[in-house]
Tab-separated table of C-alpha atoms in Angstrom:
chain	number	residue	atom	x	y	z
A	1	UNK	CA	50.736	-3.772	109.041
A	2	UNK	CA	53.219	-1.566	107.499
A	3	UNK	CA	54.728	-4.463	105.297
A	4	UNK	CA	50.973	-4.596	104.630
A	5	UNK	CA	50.559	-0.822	103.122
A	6	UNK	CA	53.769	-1.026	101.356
A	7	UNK	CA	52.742	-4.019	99.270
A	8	UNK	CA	49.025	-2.425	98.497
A	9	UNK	CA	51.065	0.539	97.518
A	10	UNK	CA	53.308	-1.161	95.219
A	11	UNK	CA	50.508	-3.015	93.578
A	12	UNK	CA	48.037	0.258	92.575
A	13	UNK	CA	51.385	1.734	91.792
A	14	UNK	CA	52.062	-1.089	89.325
A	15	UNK	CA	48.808	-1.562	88.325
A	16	UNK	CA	48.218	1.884	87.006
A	17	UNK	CA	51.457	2.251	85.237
A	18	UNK	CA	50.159	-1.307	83.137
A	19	UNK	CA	46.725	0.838	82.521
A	20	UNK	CA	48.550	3.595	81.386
A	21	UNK	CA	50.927	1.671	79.002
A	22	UNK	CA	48.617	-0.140	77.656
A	23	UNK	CA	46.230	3.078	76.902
A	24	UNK	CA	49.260	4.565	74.766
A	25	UNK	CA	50.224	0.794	73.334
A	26	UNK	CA	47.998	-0.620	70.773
A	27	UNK	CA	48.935	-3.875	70.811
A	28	UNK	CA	47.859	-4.451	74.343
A	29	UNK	CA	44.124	-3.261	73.788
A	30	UNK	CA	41.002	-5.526	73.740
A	31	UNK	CA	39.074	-5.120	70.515
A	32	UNK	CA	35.712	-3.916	70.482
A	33	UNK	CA	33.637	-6.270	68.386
A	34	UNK	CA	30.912	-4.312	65.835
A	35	UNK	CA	29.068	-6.943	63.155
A	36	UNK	CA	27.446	-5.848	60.206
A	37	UNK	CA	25.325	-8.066	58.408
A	38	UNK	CA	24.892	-7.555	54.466
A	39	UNK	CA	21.154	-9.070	53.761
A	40	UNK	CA	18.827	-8.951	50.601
A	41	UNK	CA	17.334	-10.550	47.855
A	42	UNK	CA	18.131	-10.443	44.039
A	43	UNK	CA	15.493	-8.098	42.689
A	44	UNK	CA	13.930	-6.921	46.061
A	45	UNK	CA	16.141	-5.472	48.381
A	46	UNK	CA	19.473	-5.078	49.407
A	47	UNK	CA	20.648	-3.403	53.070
A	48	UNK	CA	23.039	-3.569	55.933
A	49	UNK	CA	22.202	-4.172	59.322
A	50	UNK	CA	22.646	-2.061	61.223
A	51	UNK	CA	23.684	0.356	59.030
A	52	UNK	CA	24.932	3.347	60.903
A	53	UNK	CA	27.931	3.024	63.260
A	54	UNK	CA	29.941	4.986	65.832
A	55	UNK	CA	33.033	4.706	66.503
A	56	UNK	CA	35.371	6.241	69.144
A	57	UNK	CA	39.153	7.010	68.298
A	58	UNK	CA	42.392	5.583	69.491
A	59	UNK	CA	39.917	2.455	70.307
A	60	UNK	CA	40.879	-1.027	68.755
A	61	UNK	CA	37.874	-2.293	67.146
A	62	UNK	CA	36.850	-6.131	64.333
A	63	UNK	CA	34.083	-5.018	62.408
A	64	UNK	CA	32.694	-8.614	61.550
A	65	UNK	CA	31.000	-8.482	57.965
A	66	UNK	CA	29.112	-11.574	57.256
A	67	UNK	CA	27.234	-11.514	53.578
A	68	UNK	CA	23.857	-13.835	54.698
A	69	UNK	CA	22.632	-12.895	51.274
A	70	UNK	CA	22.218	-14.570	48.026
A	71	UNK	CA	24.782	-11.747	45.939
A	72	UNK	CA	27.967	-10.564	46.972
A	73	UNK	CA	28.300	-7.162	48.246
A	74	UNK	CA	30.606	-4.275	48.966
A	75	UNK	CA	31.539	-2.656	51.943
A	76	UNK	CA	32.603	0.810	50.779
A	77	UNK	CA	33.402	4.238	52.170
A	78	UNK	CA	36.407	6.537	51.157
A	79	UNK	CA	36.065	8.946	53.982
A	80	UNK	CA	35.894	6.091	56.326
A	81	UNK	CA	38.851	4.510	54.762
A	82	UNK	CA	41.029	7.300	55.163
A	83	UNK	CA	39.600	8.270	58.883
A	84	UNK	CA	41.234	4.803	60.052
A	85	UNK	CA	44.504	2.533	60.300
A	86	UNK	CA	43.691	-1.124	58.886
A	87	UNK	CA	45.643	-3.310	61.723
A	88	UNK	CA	44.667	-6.000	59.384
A	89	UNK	CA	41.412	-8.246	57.289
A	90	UNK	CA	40.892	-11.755	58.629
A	91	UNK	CA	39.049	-13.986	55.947
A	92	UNK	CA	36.869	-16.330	57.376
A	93	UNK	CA	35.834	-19.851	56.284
A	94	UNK	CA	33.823	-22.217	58.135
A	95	UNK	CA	34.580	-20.632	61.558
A	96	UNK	CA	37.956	-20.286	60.629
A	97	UNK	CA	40.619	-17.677	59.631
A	98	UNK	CA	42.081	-19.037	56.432
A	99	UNK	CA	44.479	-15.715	55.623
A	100	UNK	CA	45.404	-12.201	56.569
A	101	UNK	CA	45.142	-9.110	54.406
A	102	UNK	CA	47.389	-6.039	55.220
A	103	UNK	CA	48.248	-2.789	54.293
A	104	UNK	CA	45.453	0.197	52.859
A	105	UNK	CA	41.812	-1.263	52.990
A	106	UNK	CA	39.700	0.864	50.333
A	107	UNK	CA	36.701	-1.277	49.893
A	108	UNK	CA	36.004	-4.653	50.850
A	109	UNK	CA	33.790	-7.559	48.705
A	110	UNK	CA	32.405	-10.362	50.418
A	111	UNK	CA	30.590	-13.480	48.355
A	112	UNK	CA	27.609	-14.972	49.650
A	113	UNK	CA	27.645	-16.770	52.469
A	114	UNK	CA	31.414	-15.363	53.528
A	115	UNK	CA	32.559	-13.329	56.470
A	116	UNK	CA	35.696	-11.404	57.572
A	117	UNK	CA	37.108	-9.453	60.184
A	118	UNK	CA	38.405	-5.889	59.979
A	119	UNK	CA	40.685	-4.616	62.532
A	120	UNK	CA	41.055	-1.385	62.792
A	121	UNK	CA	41.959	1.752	65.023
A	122	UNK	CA	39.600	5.046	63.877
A	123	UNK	CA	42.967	8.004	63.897
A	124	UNK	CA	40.246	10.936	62.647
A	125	UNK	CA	36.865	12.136	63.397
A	126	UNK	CA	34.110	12.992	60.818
A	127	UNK	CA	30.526	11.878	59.743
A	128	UNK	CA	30.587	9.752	56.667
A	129	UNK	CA	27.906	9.194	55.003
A	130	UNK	CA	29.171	7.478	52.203
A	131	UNK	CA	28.776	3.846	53.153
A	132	UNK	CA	27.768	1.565	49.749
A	133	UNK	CA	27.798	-1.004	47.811
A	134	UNK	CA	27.871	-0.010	44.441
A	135	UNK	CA	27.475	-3.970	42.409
A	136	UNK	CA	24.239	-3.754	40.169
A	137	UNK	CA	21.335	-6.571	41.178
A	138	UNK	CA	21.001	-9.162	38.755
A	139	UNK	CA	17.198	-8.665	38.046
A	140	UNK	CA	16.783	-4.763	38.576
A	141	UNK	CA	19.728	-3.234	36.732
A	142	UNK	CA	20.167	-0.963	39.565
A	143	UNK	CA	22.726	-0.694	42.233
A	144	UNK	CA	22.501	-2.314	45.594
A	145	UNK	CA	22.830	1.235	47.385
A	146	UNK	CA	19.788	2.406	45.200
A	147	UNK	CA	17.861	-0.384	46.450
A	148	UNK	CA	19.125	0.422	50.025
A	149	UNK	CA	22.270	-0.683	50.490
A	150	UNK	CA	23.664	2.082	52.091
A	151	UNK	CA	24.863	3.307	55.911
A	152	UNK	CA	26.326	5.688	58.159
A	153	UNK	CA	29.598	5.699	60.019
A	154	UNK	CA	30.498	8.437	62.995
A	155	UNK	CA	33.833	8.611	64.584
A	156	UNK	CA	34.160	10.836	67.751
């Protein structure tokens, strides 16, 4: 029985010290998955759904973009670019990641029919509300954000 209590001991004792290296160690955290789906019409509409998001930092999290659209769109926000550290962009391509993007992430264009991943780790908190896409519709002249393309982003 004592044998017993000294092994449960050792194991919580273990376990915790894993939980509280991998808390302070990046690489050993689980992303959160967010998608975002850029939809519209040429000459109608243009949005993201959803299009406000919170995010918590320290937390590892892939923002999945995926353009179901018929234009290509932006993914833009300054303040919410410079409230994060880019781990890295995966670019999809038929359910497959065909290359890796590192380094500063300022604004992100996906064609029609496209996705990618953005990994990313939120290191400042702030309401941004200066989510866009700023590419002008085909048959309106006007931007996509003045047609609706536009969104929220909160990190606590």
């Amino acid at each position: 029985m004592k044998n017993l209590n000294i092994i449960v001991i050792l194991f919580v004792y273990i376990l915790d010290i894993n939980q509280a290296y991998s808390r302070g160690d990046l690489t050993r955290q689980h992303p959160i998955e967010v998608e975002v789906l850029m939809k519209g019409l040429s000459g109608n509409a243009h949005y993201y759904e959803p299009s406000e998001f919170t995010f918590k930092t320290g937390n590892l999290y892939i923002l999945k973009i995926k353009n179901v659209s018929d234009s290509k769109h932006y993914f833009s926000s300054t303040n919410f670019a410079n409230s994060i550290f880019t781990r890295k962009i995966q670019l999809i391509k038929n359910d497959k990641k065909i290359a890796e993007i590192k380094g500063i992430i300022k604004e992100i264009e996906v064609f029609p029919n496209n996705s990618l991943e953005w990994w990313f780790v939120p290191i400042k908190t702030g309401q941004f509300n200066d989510v866009n896409c700023h590419i002008k519709d085909s048959k309106t002249g006007k931007t996509h954000s003045e047609m609706g393309m536009v969104g929220r982003i909160v990190i606590e």
